[in-house]
Structure formats: C-alpha cells, structure tokens
Coordinates of C-alpha atoms and ligand atoms in Angstrom, one line a residue:
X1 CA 11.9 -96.0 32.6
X2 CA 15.7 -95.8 30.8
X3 CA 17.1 -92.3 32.0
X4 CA 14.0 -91.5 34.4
X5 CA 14.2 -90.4 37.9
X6 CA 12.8 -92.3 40.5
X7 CA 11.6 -90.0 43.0
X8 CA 13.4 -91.3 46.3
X9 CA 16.2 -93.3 47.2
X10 CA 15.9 -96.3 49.1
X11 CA 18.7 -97.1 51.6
X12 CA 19.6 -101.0 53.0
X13 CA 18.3 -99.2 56.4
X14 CA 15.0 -97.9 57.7
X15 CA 16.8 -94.6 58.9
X16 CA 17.2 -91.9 56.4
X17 CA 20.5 -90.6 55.2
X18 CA 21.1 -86.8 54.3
X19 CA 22.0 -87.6 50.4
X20 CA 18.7 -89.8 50.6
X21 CA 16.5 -86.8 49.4
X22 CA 18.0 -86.6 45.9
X23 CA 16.4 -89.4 43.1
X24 CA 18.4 -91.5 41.5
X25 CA 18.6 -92.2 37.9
X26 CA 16.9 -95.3 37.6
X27 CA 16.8 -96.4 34.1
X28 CA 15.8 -100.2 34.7
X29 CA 16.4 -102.5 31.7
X30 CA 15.2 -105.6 32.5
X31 CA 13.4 -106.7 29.7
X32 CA 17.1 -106.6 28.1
X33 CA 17.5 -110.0 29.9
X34 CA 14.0 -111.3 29.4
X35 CA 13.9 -110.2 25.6
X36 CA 17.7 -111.4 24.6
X37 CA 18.2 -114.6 26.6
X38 CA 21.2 -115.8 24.6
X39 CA 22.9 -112.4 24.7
X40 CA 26.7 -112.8 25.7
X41 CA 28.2 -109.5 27.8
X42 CA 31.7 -108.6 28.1
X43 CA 31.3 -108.0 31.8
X44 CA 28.6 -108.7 34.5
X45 CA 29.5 -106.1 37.7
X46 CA 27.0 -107.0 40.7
X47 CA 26.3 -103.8 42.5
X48 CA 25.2 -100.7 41.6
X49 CA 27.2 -98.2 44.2
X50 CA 30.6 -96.3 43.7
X51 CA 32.8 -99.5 42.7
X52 CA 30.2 -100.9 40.6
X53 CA 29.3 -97.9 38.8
X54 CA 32.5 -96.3 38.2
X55 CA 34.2 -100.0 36.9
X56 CA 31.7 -100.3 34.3
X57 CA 31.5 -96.6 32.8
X58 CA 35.6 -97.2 32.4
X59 CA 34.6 -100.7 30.5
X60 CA 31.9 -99.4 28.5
X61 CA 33.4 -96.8 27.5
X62 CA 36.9 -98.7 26.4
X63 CA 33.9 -100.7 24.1
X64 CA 33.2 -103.5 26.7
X65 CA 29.4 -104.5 26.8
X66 CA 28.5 -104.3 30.4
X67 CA 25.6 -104.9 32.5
X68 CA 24.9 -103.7 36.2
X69 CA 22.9 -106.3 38.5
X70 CA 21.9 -104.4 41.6
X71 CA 20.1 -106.3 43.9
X72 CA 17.7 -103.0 44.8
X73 CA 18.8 -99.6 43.3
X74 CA 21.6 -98.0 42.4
X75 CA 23.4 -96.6 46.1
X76 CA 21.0 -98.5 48.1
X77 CA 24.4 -100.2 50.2
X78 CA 26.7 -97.8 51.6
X79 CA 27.2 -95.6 48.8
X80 CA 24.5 -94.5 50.3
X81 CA 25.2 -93.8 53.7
X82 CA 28.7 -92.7 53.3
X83 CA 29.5 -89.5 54.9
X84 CA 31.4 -89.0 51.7
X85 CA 34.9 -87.7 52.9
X86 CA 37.4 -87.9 49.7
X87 CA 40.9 -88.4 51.5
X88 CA 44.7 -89.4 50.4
X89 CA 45.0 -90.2 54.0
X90 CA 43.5 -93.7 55.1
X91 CA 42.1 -96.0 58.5
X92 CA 45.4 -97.6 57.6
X93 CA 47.8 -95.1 58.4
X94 CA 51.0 -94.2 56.6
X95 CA 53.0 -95.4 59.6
X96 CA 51.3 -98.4 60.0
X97 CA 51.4 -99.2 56.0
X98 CA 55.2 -98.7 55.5
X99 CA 55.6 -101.0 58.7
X100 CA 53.7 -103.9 57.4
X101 CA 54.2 -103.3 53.3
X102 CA 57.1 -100.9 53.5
X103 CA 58.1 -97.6 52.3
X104 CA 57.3 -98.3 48.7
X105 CA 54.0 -99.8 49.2
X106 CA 53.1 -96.5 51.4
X107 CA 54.1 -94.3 48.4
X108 CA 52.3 -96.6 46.0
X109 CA 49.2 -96.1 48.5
X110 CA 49.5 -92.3 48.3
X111 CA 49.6 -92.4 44.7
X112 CA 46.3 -94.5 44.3
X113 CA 44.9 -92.0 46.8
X114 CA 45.4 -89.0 44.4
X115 CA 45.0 -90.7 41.5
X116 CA 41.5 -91.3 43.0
X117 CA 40.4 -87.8 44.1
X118 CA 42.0 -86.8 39.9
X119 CA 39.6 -89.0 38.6
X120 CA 36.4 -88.1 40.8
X121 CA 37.4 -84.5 39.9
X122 CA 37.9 -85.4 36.3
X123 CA 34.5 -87.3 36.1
X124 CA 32.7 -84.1 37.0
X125 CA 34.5 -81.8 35.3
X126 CA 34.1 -83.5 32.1
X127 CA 30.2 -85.0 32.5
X128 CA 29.4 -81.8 34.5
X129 CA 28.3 -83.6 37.7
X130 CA 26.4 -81.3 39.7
X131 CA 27.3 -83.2 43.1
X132 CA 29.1 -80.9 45.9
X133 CA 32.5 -81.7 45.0
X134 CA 34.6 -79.3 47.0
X135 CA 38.4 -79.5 47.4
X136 CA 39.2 -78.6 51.2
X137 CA 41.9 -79.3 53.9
X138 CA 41.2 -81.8 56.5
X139 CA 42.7 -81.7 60.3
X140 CA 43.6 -84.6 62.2
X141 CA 44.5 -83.7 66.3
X142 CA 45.6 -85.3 69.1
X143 CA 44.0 -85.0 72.4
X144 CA 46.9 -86.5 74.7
X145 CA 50.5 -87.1 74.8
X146 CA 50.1 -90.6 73.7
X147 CA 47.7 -89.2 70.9
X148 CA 50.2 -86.7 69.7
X149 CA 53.6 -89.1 69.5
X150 CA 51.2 -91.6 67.4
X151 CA 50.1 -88.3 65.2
X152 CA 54.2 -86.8 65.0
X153 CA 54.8 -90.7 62.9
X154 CA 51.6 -90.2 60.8
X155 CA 53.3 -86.5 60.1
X156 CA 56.4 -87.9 59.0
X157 CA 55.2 -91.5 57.5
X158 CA 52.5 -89.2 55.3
X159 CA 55.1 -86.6 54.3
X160 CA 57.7 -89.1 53.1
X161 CA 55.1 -91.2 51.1
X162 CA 54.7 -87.9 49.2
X163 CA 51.2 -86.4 50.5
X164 CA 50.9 -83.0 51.6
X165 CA 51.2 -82.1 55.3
X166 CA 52.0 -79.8 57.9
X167 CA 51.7 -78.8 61.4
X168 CA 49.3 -76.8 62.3
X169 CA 47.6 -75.2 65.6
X170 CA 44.1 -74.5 65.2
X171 CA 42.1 -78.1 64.6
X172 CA 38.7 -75.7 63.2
X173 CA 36.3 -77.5 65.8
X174 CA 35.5 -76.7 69.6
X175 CA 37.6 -79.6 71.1
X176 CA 40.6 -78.8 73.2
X177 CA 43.5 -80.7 71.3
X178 CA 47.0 -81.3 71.9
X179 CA 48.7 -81.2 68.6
X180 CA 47.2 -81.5 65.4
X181 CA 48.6 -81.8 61.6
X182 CA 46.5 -80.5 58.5
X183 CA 46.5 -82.4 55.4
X184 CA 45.7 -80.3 51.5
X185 CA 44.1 -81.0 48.8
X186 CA 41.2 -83.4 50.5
X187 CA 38.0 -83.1 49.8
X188 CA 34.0 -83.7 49.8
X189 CA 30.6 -84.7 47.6
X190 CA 27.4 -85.3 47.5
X191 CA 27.9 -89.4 46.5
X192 CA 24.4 -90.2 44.9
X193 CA 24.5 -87.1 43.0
X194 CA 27.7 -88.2 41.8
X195 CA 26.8 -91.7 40.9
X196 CA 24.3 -90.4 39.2
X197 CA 26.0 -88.4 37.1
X198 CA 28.1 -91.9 36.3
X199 CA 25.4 -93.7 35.6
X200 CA 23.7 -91.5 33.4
X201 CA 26.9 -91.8 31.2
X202 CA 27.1 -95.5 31.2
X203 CA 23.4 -95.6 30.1
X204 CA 24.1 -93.2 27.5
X205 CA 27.1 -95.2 26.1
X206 CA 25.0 -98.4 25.7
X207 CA 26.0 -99.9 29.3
X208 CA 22.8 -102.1 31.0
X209 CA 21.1 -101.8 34.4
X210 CA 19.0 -103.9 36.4
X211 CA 17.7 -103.2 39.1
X212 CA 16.0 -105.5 42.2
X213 CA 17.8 -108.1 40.3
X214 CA 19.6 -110.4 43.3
X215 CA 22.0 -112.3 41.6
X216 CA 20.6 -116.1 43.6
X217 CA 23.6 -118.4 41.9
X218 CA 26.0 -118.2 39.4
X219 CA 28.2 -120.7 37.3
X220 CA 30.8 -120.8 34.9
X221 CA 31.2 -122.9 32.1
X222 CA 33.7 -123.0 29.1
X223 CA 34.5 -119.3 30.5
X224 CA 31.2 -117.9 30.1
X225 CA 29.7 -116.9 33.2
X226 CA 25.6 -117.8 33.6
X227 CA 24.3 -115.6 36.5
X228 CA 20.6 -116.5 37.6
X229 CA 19.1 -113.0 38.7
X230 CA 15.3 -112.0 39.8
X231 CA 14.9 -110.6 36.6
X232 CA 16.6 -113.8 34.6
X233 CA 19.5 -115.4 33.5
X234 CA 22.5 -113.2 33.0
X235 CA 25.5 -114.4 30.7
X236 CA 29.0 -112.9 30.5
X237 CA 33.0 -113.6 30.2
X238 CA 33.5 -111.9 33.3
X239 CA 32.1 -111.2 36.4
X240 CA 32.8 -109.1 38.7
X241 CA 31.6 -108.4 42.7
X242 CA 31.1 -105.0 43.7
X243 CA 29.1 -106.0 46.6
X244 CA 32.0 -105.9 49.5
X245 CA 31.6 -109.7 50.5
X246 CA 31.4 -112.1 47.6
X247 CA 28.6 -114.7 47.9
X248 CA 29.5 -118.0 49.2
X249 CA 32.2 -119.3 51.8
X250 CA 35.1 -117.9 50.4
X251 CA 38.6 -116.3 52.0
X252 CA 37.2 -112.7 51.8
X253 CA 34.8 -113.4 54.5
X254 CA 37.5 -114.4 56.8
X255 CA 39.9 -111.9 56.1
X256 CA 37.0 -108.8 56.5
X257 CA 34.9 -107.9 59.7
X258 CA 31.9 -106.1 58.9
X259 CA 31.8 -102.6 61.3
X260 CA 29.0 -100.3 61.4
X261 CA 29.3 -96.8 61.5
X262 CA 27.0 -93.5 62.6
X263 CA 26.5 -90.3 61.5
X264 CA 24.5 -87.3 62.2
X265 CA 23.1 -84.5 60.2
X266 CA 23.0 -81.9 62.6
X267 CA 20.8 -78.1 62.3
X268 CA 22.9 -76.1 64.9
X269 CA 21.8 -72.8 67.0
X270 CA 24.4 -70.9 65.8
X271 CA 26.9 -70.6 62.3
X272 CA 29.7 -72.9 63.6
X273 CA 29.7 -75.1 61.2
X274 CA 33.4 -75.7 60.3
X275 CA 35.0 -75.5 56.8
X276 CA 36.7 -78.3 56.3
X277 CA 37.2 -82.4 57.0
X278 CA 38.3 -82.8 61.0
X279 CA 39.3 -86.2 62.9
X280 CA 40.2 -86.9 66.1
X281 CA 42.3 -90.2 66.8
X282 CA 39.9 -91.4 70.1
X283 CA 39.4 -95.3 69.0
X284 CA 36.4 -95.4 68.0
X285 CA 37.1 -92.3 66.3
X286 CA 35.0 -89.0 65.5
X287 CA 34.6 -86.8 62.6
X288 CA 32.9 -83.4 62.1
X289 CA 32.5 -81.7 58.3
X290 CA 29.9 -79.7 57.0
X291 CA 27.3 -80.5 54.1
X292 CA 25.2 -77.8 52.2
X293 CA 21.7 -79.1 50.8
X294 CA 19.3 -76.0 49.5
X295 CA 20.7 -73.4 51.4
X296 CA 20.6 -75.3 54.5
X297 CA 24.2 -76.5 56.0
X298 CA 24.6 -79.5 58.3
X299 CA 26.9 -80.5 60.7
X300 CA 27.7 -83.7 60.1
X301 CA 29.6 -85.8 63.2
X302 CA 30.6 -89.6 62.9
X303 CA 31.8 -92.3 64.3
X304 CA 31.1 -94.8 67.3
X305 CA 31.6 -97.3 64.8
X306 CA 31.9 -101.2 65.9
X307 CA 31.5 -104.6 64.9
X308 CA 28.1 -105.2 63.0
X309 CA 26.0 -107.5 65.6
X310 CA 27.9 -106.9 68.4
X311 CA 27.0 -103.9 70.0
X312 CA 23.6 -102.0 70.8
X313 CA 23.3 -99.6 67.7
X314 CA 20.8 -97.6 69.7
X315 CA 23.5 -96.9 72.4
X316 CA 25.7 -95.8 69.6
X317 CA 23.7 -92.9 68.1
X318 CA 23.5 -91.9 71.6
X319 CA 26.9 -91.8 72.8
X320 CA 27.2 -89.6 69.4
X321 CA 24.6 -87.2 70.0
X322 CA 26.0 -86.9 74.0
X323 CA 29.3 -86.6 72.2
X324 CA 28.5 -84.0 69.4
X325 CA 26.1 -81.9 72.3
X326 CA 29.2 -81.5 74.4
X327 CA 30.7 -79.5 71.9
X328 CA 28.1 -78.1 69.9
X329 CA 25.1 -75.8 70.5
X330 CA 22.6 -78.2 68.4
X331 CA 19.1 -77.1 67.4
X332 CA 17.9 -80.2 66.2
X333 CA 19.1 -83.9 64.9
X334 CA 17.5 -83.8 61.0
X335 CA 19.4 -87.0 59.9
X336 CA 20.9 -90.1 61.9
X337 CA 22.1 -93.0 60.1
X338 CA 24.2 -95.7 59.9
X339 CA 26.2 -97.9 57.3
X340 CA 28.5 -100.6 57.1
X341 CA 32.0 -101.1 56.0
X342 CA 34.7 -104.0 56.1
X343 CA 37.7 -104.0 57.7
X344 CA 40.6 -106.1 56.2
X345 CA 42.6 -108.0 58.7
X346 CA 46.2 -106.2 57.4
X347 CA 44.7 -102.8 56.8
X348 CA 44.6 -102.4 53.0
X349 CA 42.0 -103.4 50.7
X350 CA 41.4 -106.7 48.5
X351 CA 41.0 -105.7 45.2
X352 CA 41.3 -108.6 42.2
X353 CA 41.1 -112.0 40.9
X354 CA 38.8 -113.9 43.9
X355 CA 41.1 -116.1 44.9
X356 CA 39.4 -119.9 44.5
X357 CA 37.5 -119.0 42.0
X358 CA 37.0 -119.2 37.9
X359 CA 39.9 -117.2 36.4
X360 CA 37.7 -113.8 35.3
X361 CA 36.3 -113.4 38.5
X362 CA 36.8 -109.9 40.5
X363 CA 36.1 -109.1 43.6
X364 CA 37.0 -105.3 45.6
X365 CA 36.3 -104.8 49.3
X366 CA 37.7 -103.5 52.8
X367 CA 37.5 -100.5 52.1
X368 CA 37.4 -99.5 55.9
X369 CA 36.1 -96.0 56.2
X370 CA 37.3 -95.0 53.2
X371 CA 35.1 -96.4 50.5
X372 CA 34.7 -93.5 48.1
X373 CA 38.7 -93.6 47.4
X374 CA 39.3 -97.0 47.5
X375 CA 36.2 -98.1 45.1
X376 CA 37.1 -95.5 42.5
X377 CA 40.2 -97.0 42.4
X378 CA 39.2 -100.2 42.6
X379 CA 37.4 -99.5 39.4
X380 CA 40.5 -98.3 37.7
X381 CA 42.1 -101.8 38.9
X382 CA 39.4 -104.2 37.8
X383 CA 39.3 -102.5 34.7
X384 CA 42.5 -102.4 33.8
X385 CA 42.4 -106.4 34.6
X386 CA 39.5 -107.1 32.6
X387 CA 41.3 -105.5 29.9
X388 CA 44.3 -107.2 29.9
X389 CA 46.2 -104.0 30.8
X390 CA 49.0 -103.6 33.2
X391 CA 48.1 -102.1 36.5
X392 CA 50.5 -100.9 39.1
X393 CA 48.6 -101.0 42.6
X394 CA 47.3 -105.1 41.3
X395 CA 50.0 -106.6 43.2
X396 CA 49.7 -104.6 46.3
X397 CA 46.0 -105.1 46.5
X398 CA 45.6 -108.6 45.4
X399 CA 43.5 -110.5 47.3
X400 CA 46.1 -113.5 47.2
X401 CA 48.6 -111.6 49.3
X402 CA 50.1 -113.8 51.8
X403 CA 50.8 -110.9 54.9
X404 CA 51.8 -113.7 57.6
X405 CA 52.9 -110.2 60.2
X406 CA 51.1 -108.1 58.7
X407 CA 47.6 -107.5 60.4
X408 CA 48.3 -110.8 62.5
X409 CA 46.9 -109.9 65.5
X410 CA 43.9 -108.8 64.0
X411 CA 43.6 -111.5 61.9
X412 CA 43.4 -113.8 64.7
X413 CA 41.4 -112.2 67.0
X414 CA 38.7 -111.2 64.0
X415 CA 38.7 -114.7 63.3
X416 CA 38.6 -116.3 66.7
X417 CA 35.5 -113.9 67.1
X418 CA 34.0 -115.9 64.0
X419 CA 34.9 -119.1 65.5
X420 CA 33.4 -118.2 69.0
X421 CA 29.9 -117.1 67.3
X422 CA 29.6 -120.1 65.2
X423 CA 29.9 -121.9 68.6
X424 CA 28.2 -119.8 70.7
X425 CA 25.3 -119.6 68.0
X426 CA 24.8 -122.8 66.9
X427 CA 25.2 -124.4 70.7
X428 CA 24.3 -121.9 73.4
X429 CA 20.4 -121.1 73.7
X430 CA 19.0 -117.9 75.0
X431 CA 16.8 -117.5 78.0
X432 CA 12.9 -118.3 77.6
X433 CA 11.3 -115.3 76.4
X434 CA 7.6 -115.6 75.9
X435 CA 6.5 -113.5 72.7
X436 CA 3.9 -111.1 74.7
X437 CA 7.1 -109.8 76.5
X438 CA 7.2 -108.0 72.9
X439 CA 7.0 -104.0 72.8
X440 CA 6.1 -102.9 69.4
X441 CA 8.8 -102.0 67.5
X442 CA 11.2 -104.6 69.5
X443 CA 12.5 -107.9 67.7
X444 CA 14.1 -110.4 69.8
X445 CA 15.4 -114.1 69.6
X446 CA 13.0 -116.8 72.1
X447 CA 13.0 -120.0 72.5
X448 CA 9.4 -121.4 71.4
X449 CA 8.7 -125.1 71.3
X450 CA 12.3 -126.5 71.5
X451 CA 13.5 -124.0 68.4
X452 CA 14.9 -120.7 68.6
X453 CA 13.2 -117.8 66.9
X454 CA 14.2 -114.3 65.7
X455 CA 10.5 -112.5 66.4
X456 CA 9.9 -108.9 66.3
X457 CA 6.0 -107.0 66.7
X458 CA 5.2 -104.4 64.6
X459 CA 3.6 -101.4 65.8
X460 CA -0.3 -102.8 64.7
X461 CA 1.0 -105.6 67.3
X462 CA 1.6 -108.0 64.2
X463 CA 4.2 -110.2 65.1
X464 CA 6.8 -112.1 62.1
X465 CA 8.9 -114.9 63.2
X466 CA 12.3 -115.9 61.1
X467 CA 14.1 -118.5 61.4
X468 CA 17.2 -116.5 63.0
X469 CA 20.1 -118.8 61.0
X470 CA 21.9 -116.7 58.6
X471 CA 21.7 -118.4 55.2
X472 CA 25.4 -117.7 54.4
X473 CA 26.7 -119.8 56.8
X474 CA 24.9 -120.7 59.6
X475 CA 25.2 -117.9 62.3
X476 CA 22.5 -116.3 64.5
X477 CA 21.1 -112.9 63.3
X478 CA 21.0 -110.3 65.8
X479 CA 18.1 -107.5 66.2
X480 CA 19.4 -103.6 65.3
X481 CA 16.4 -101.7 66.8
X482 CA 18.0 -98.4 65.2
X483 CA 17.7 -99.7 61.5
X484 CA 15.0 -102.1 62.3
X485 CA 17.2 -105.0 60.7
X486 CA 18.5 -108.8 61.5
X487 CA 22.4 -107.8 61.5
X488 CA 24.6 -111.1 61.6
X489 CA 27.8 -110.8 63.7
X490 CA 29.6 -113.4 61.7
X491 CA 30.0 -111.3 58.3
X492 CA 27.8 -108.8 58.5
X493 CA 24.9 -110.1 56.3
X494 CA 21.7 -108.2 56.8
X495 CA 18.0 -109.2 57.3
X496 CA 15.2 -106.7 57.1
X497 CA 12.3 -107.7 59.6
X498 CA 10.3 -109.7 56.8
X499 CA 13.8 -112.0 56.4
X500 CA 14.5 -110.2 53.1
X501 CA 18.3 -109.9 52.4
X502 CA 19.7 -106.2 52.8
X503 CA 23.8 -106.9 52.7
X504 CA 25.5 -109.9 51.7
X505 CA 27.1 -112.3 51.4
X506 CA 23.8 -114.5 52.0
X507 CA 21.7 -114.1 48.9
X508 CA 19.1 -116.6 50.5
X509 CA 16.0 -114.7 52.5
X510 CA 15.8 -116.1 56.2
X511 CA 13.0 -118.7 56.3
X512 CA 9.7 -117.4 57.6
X513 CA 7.9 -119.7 60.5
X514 CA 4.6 -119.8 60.9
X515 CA 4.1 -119.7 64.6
X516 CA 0.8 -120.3 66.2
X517 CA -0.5 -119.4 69.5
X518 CA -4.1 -119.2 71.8
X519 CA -3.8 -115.9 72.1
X520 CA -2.4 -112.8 70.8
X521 CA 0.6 -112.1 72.5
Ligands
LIG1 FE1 28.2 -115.1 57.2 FE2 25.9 -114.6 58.4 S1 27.0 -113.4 57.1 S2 27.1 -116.4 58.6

C-alpha cells in the first residue's frame, strides 16, 4: 500500500466535508512495527494532520528517523474539516495579545504568523503541491459602533506589531457594515491536498506511517519511549503529541476548552461568490470565502461555533443556513460540517515540553480557529526542540507559562464549567426515559434499572447502549445528532455511536452494555 491512494477520506464525523472528496496518500507501514520490534526511532509524532505531518517531514529530513501513529488516517481530525483560512491575524487579537504578553510578544506573534504562511508557500513551491494555495486579502468589519472602536485597536495593535493593514470601505460581501479594515498578503488551500503533498515527501525520505494505530499507553524508561499501538509496540527517544489534547489527566486539559465549529459549502443562484477571506466580529463570529473544486466554486460561511457538548449542533447549522440565506441567493447546501478546536484560557497556543511529563515529551494545541498557522509553526517549534536548536517563539508558547492576568477570567470560568459537569454528571440523574421513546436516528441518555445509559436506535430500529462515562475522566457524553457522535462537554473527547473513540484525550472505547428487554422497543 506505501505511496497508494486510498480512495476516500474518512473524517472523525459522519458529515462530509468539502476537501473530503480528494484521497489521501495512504502508504500504511505497519508491518514496520510488527517485522522490526526492537527498532529504536528518533521521534514518535501521534497524529497524522497538519502539526503531525509537517513536524516530522522537518525531522526526517534534518536525518531524524521518524514514525507517524495516526489513530485512523492521515487528516481524519480537523485537518480535515478546517475551512482552511491561512491568516497573520489570529482569535487572539493583536490588541488583546500586546495587553496580556505585551508589545514584543505581539510582534513575535506576527512574525510566527508569516513565517508560517512562508513556509506553507515554500512547501508547495518546492514539492509542487497541487493544493489551491492562493494568496488573497482578507476583510474584517464592524457592524456597530461598539464593533468598530474594538476594530480601530485591532487596526492600530496589527499595524504596530508589523502586519499589513489598512482601512478600507467595501467589506466584498452583502452585509451592511460600519467600518471595516483589510489585511494583505493572507491567504487559502485545499488542506488534504496539501498534507498530501507532505506526506508523500516524508514517505519518500524514509519517514514511517501507521495508520488505525491508537496509541492505548505509553511509558518511558531510561529515555526511551515504548508506545503500545493497535498495530504494536512502538519505541523512540521522543515523543511527541500532535493530537490537540494529550492523553491522560494532565494541565492541557484544564487550560483548553474544546469548541465546535460549522461550516457550509454553499452552490449559490447567482456568481457572488466573493474573492477573498471576510469576517465579521458578531461573537460567535461569521466567515464567508470562496473554494474552487472542478470548476465548481463554493461559498463557504462559518461559524456559530460553541463549546463541544454544550449546545444543540443541529440548531447550529441552522442558525448558519438562516444566517447565510439572509444574505445570499443559495441554490443548494452541497456540504455542512463541523470540526473541533481548543481554545487556550490566555489566548495563545501551548506549544512544547508537556509540562509533568518525561523530559522529550511535546505536546502543540489551542490552536483556536486558526489551526493551519499555528500547527505549521508548531512544527517548526517542536523541531527545532527535538533538535536541540534554538527557537525564538519556545518561550512565548511554552506550555509552562505562568499568565496569572492573562486569560484569568476565562480560565476560571472554563474551568468552573469543568467543575460543574463533573458534579452535575457524576450526581444529577436525568428524567426516566423509556428506550421505545427512541426515533431512529436519535441517541439519548435514560435511566434503565438504576444505571444511566447513553442509547441511540439506528434506522433498522437496532438499538446500542454505552456506558455514557467518558473514559478520560469520568464525565457524561452528550448525543450530537448532526455528526451522529457521543461529544463530552468536559474536554471534548468523542464517541462514535458504537463507543469507538473519535477525539481525544480518552484513548479507551466507552464500554458497551448489553441491555435486555420483553420487547422491542
Ligand atoms: Fe475529559 Fe471526557 S474528555 S472527561
């Protein structure tokens, strides 16, 4: 299979994304493991999406042996459902970064921001990526007064950290506005085309993939790392996580909240699809770009995003469909998806040594929105670690920052949310459902004979019943009828409806119960 195509890509949701129709390299060396048990690597990266992919084509090539454990296939997580803007503007605004970090740390940030979009643009360029890649402007507007003295700072913060700005007066999309800037030099891809293209590289240089390998535990002795994956045991001096949560309890859980986010691929009546990246600044925000696939453009709108578990996911697409039909003349809805992303509690990513753990251990996530930038840099960071060599956005990122103001607020009230569903979870109990109350399709938590159930009926009428306790750390999953998933609001672990894990951090399956009943309900 090494270099082969497989012919469709598989996503960690049952709802299709618009880069889902490309295959993806696949390449799957498993007997590697099987065949050369006592094999040492330089470097084991878990995950197979942008941050995994990208770290270990910089290792291998810099003569690092390096293996790839991805727990399904390469861009299966939210490399995969990305709507694949490529900005040097972040979720954490410029404003808000030189308050918390200060002026040098927003400059740094704008930096790491270009240097990211040079290196996507120097990766295809070089390995002759067919994947999109277009350079355009992106528009960010106001709506109100309010909007617009929040959108003057971002001018101003953005412009003195060195990125390229203006005022402007046309936003390119059919929604009154009230000011609105324009940023250069952003731009957009097709991300499993462009992973692809990575991968193919790595594989070429020598670099090791496994796919539907799970990694269930891992250890560490006498600085070798022994990973236990589905397809084996895995050994190697480092190890690093590009899976956004690390397995385990660990400090990354508390200082992330998992969000989920929605998108449409729109076919509209008419040619208004813009020409560039737009934003609005409504909270949850919107976004509106336009994607080419065969001939066929898209309009693709965003947003509605909120905390995984918390809210109905349903009600979301359709607040975005209400939303984007306000605006737009739409002819039909060809894609709806959704992905998740983490949000880190003082706005900039943890990227580094995981704190707690065995010195050589990595770890890069929350991202927030803006995962394409941030795991391509990432990759540069971890690298350079692994290598011994300095890096210059390491101390900014590390995940052993101490932000005491920074973020506070949010820190305590993401946490206190934690707190009130391990409570509420582990001590409330929901009201008696009987399982024929069922539709097909539906999956819902009952009560049946003293223990609580997560049960959901296919649409044969079969019904599966899971014990609804997350394996990471003892939460209660919640039913996501839109991706037909167990979604836990705690940190954002995912459950498909046969209990099999679809995001970390659990790496444990949720227990199946046999349930038995007089009749078929
Ligand atoms: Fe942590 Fe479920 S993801 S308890």
């Amino acid at each position: 299979m090494e270099n082969s195509k497989q012919n469709s890509a598989l996503r960690d949701s049952t709802s299709k994304s618009l880069w889902q129709e490309v295959a993806v390299v696949a390449g799957d060396k498993s007997t590697a493991v099987v065949n050369e048990p006592d094999k040492i690597y330089d470097c084991l990266i878990v995950g197979a999406g942008i941050t995994g992919i990208t770290t270990a084509l910089l290792l291998q090539r810099a003569g690092h042996s390096c293996v790839i454990a991805e727990a399904r296939q390469p861009g299966f997580g939210t490399t995969g459902g990305t709507s694949a803007h490529l900005n040097t503007f972040f979720d954490a605004t410029y404003p808000e970064v030189e308050s918390d970090f200060g002026k040098e740390a927003a400059k740094l940030l704008a930096k790491g921001g270009q240097e990211a979009m040079s290196m996507i643009e120097g990766f295809v360029k070089e390995l002759n990526i067919d994947c999109d890649l277009e350079s355009k402007p992106a528009w960010l507007y106001a709506e109100n007064e309010k909007e617009s003295k929040q959108l003057q700072k971002i001018l101003e913060a953005s412009q003195r950290a060195g990125v390229s700005v203006e005022v402007t007066n046309e936003n390119l999309v059919p929604v009154p506005f009230d000011s609105v800037i324009r940023f250069e030099g952003q731009g957009q891809f097709h991300p499993l085309k462009y992973i692809n293209g990575l991968l193919a590289e790595f594989l070429k240089l020598g670099g090791v993939l496994l796919q539907n390998s799970m990694i269930r535990h891992s250890s560490v002795e006498e600085g070798i790392y022994a990973a236990k994956s589905d397809t084996g045991m895995i050994r190697a001096k480092k190890m690093f996580y590009a899976t956004h949560i690390p397995p385990g309890i660990n400090l990354m859980s508390l200082r992330n909240a998992p969000y989920r986010s929605y998108v449409l691929g729109l076919k509209l009546k008419n040619d208004n699809y813009p020409d560039g990246l737009v934003y609005d600044m409504q909270e949850p925000y919107h976004y509106f770009r336009t994607h080419v696939i065969e001939g066929q453009p898209y309009l693709i709108v965003g947003g509605e995003d909120h905390k995984t578990g918390h809210e109905d996911p349903e009600a979301a697409f359709q607040r975005l469909k209400d939303y984007a039909g306000q605006y737009y003349s739409v002819e039909s809805v060809a894609y709806q998806w959704s992905a998740q992303y983490y949000v880190p509690v003082d706005g900039l990513p943890y990227v580094g040594q995981l704190p707690a753990a065995a010195e050589g251990t990595y770890v890069a996530t929350g991202f927030n929105g803006n995962g394409m930038m941030f795991g391509t840099l990432s990759a540069k960071i971890i690298s350079d670690l692994v290598l011994g060599k300095e890096n210059e956005y390491a101390s900014l990122f590390s995940p052993s920052r101490l932000k005491p103001v920074a973020g506070f607020t949010e820190f305590v009230k993401e946490n206190a949310d934690v707190a009130w569903h391990f409570i509420a979870d582990r001590f409330s109990s929901s009201n008696l459902k009987a399982l024929s109350d069922l539709k097909p399709g539906e999956g819902k938590l009952v009560d049946y004979e003293g223990k609580k159930l997560a049960v959901y009926k296919d649409d044969a009428g079969k019904v599966t019943a899971l014990n609804p306790t997350c394996t990471h750390a003892g939460c209660t999953v919640q039913f996501n009828a839109a991706e037909q998933s167990w979604d836990c609001p705690c940190h954002g672990g995912r459950f498909d409806i046969s209990g099999k894990v679809l995001t970390g951090p659990p790496t444990i399956d949720l227990e199946t119960v046999i349930i038995s009943y007089d009749q078929q309900p």
